Coordinates of C-alpha atoms in Angstrom, one line a residue:
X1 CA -28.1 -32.3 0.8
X2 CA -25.2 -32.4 -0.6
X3 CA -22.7 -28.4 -0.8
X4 CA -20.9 -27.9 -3.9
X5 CA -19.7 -24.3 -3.4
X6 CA -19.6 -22.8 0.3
X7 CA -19.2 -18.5 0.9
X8 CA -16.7 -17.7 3.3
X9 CA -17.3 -14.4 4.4
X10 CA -14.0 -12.6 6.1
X11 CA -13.3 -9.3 7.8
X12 CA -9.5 -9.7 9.0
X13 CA -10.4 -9.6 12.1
X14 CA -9.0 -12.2 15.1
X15 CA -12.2 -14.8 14.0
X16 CA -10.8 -14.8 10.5
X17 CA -8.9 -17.7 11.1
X18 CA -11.9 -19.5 12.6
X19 CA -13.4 -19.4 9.4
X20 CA -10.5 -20.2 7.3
X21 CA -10.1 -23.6 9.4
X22 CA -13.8 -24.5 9.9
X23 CA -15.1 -24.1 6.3
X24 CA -12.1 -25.5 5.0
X25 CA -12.6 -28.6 7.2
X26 CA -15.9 -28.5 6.3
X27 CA -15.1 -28.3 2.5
X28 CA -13.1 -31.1 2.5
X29 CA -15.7 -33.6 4.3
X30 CA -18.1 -32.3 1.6
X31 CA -15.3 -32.2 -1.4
X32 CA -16.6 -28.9 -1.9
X33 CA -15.3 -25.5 -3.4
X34 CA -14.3 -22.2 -1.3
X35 CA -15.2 -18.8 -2.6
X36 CA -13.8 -16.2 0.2
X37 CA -15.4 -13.0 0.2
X38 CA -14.4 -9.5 1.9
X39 CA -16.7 -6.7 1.4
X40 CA -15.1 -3.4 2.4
X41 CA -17.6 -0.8 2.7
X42 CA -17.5 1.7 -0.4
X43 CA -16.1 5.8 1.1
X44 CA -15.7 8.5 -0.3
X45 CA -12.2 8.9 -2.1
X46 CA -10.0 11.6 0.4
X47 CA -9.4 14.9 -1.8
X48 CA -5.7 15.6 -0.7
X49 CA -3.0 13.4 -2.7
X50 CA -1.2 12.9 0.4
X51 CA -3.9 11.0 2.0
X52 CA -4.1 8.4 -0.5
X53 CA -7.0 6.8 -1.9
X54 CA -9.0 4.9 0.6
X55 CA -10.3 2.5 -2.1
X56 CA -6.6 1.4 -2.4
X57 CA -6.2 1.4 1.3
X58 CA -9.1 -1.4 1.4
X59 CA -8.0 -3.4 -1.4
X60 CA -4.1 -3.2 0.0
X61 CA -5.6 -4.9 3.5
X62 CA -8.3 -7.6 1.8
X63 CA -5.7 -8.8 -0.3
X64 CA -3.5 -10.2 2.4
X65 CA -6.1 -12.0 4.4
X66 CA -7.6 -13.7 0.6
X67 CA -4.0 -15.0 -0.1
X68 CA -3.8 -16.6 3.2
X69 CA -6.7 -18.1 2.9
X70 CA -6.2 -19.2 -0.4
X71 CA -2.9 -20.6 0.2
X72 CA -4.5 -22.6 3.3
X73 CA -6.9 -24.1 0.7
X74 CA -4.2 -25.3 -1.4
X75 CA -2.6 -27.0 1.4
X76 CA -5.6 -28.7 1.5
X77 CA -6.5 -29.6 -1.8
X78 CA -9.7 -26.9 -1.8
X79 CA -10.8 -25.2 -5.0
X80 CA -10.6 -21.8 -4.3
X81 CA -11.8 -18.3 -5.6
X82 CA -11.0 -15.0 -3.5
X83 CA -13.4 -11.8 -4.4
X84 CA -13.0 -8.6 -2.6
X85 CA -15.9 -5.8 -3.3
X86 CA -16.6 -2.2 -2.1
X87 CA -20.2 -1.8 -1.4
X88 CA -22.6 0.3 0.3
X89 CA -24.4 -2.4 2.2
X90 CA -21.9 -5.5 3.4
X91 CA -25.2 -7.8 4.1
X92 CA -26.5 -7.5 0.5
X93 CA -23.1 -8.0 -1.0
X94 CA -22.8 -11.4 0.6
X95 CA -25.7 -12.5 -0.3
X96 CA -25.6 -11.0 -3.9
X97 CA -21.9 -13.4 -4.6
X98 CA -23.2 -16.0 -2.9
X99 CA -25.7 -16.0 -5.6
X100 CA -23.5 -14.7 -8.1
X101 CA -20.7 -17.4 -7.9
X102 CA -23.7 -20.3 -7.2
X103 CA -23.0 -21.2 -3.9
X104 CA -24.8 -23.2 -1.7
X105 CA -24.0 -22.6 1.4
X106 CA -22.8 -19.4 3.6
X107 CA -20.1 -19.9 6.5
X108 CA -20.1 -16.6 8.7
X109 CA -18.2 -16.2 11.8
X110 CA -20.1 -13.8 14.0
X111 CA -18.6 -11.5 16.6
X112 CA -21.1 -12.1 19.2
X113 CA -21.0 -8.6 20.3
X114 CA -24.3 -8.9 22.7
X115 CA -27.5 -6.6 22.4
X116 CA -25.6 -3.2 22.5
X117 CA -23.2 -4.0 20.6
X118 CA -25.7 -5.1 17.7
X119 CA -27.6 -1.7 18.9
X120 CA -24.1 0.5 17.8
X121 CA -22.6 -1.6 15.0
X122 CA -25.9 -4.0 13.9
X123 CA -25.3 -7.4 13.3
X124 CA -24.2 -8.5 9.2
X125 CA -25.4 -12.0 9.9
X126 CA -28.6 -11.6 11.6
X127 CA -29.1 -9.5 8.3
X128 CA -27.5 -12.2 5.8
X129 CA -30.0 -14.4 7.6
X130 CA -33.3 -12.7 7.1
X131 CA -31.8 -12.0 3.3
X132 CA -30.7 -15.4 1.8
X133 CA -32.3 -18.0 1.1
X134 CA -29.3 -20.2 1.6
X135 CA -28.4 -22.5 4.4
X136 CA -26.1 -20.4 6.9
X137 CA -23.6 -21.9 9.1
X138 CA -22.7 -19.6 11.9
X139 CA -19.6 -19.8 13.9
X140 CA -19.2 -18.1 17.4

Protein backbone atom coordinates (compact mmCIF):
# COMPACT_ATOMS: atom_id res chain seq x y z
CA UNK A 1 0.00 0.00 0.00
CA UNK A 2 1.25 2.80 -0.81
CA UNK A 3 0.89 6.45 2.11
CA UNK A 4 0.15 9.62 0.53
CA UNK A 5 -0.44 11.76 3.70
CA UNK A 6 0.93 10.45 7.21
CA UNK A 7 -0.56 12.29 10.84
CA UNK A 8 2.04 13.14 13.05
CA UNK A 9 0.63 13.59 16.33
CA UNK A 10 2.97 15.84 18.83
CA UNK A 11 2.81 16.85 22.50
CA UNK A 12 6.24 18.80 23.09
CA UNK A 13 7.30 16.51 25.10
CA UNK A 14 11.10 14.89 25.08
CA UNK A 15 9.59 11.99 22.29
CA UNK A 16 8.60 14.84 20.05
CA UNK A 17 11.61 14.72 18.32
CA UNK A 18 11.30 10.93 17.78
CA UNK A 19 8.50 11.62 15.80
CA UNK A 20 9.64 14.52 13.91
CA UNK A 21 12.79 12.24 12.63
CA UNK A 22 10.96 8.82 12.20
CA UNK A 23 7.88 10.03 10.22
CA UNK A 24 9.93 12.31 8.33
CA UNK A 25 12.26 9.43 7.43
CA UNK A 26 9.45 7.57 6.83
CA UNK A 27 7.78 10.25 4.52
CA UNK A 28 10.60 10.56 2.41
CA UNK A 29 11.03 6.61 1.63
CA UNK A 30 7.20 6.84 0.81
CA UNK A 31 7.46 10.53 -0.96
CA UNK A 32 4.67 11.32 1.20
CA UNK A 33 3.17 14.48 2.86
CA UNK A 34 3.32 15.48 6.72
CA UNK A 35 0.35 16.97 8.50
CA UNK A 36 1.59 17.61 12.32
CA UNK A 37 -1.00 17.81 14.72
CA UNK A 38 -1.11 19.02 18.52
CA UNK A 39 -4.31 18.86 20.24
CA UNK A 40 -4.27 20.85 23.47
CA UNK A 41 -7.09 20.01 25.63
CA UNK A 42 -9.91 22.79 25.53
CA UNK A 43 -10.07 24.78 29.68
CA UNK A 44 -11.91 26.99 30.91
CA UNK A 45 -10.65 30.64 30.10
CA UNK A 46 -9.10 32.07 33.80
CA UNK A 47 -11.53 35.14 34.97
CA UNK A 48 -8.77 37.54 36.29
CA UNK A 49 -6.89 39.60 33.41
CA UNK A 50 -3.77 38.98 35.07
CA UNK A 51 -3.81 35.45 34.56
CA UNK A 52 -4.02 35.47 30.94
CA UNK A 53 -6.00 33.44 28.72
CA UNK A 54 -5.11 29.81 28.82
CA UNK A 55 -6.34 29.30 25.27
CA UNK A 56 -3.45 31.67 24.28
CA UNK A 57 -1.12 30.08 26.70
CA UNK A 58 -1.70 26.67 24.58
CA UNK A 59 -1.54 28.08 21.30
CA UNK A 60 1.80 30.26 22.45
CA UNK A 61 3.50 26.60 23.36
CA UNK A 62 2.08 24.38 20.08
CA UNK A 63 3.29 26.96 17.84
CA UNK A 64 6.95 26.51 18.58
CA UNK A 65 7.09 22.78 18.46
CA UNK A 66 4.89 22.96 14.66
CA UNK A 67 7.55 25.46 13.30
CA UNK A 68 10.25 23.17 14.21
CA UNK A 69 8.82 20.51 12.78
CA UNK A 70 7.92 22.21 9.78
CA UNK A 71 11.23 23.67 9.25
CA UNK A 72 12.80 20.01 9.64
CA UNK A 73 10.42 19.00 6.75
CA UNK A 74 11.66 21.63 4.60
CA UNK A 75 15.19 20.53 5.14
CA UNK A 76 13.94 17.54 3.77
CA UNK A 77 11.95 18.34 0.97
CA UNK A 78 8.48 17.10 3.02
CA UNK A 79 5.17 18.66 2.17
CA UNK A 80 4.03 19.90 5.23
CA UNK A 81 0.85 21.22 7.03
CA UNK A 82 0.93 22.10 10.90
CA UNK A 83 -2.82 22.19 12.74
CA UNK A 84 -3.02 22.92 16.34
CA UNK A 85 -6.75 22.36 17.99
CA UNK A 86 -8.35 22.68 21.53
CA UNK A 87 -10.59 19.83 22.12
CA UNK A 88 -12.34 18.08 24.75
CA UNK A 89 -11.22 14.62 23.93
CA UNK A 90 -7.34 14.45 22.39
CA UNK A 91 -8.11 10.74 20.97
CA UNK A 92 -11.12 11.87 18.85
CA UNK A 93 -9.37 14.91 17.57
CA UNK A 94 -6.63 12.84 15.99
CA UNK A 95 -8.59 10.73 14.49
CA UNK A 96 -11.21 13.31 13.38
CA UNK A 97 -7.92 15.43 11.22
CA UNK A 98 -6.64 12.45 10.28
CA UNK A 99 -9.76 12.12 8.45
CA UNK A 100 -10.31 15.62 7.88
CA UNK A 101 -6.98 16.33 6.03
CA UNK A 102 -7.24 12.52 4.20
CA UNK A 103 -4.50 10.97 5.60
CA UNK A 104 -3.55 7.58 5.42
CA UNK A 105 -1.61 6.72 7.95
CA UNK A 106 -1.13 7.88 11.86
CA UNK A 107 2.52 8.02 13.42
CA UNK A 108 2.17 8.30 17.28
CA UNK A 109 4.93 8.23 19.69
CA UNK A 110 3.73 6.58 22.90
CA UNK A 111 5.06 7.34 26.36
CA UNK A 112 5.12 3.84 27.53
CA UNK A 113 4.08 4.81 30.87
CA UNK A 114 3.19 1.00 32.13
CA UNK A 115 -0.21 -0.24 33.59
CA UNK A 116 -0.48 2.57 36.29
CA UNK A 117 0.52 5.02 34.52
CA UNK A 118 -2.28 4.29 31.82
CA UNK A 119 -4.61 3.67 35.08
CA UNK A 120 -3.85 7.80 36.18
CA UNK A 121 -3.36 9.44 32.74
CA UNK A 122 -5.02 6.64 30.14
CA UNK A 123 -3.31 5.91 27.14
CA UNK A 124 -4.31 8.43 23.73
CA UNK A 125 -3.01 5.71 21.53
CA UNK A 126 -4.46 2.58 22.78
CA UNK A 127 -7.60 4.93 22.31
CA UNK A 128 -6.61 6.33 18.67
CA UNK A 129 -6.26 2.62 18.06
CA UNK A 130 -9.58 1.06 18.94
CA UNK A 131 -11.01 4.59 17.04
CA UNK A 132 -9.45 4.71 13.54
CA UNK A 133 -9.58 2.81 11.05
CA UNK A 134 -6.22 3.80 9.74
CA UNK A 135 -3.01 2.01 9.85
CA UNK A 136 -1.05 3.27 13.11
CA UNK A 137 2.54 3.20 13.50
CA UNK A 138 3.60 3.37 17.03
CA UNK A 139 6.87 4.50 18.28
CA UNK A 140 8.26 3.65 21.84
Amino acid sequence: MTYRRILVPVDGSELTQRAIDTSLDLAQQMNAGIVGFIAGPRVPRIAAPEAGDDETLSTAQAQPVLARFERAAQQRGVPFEGVFVQVPRIDQAIIAAAEAHRCDMIVMVTHGRGAFGEFLFGSQTKAVLAGSKLPLLVLH
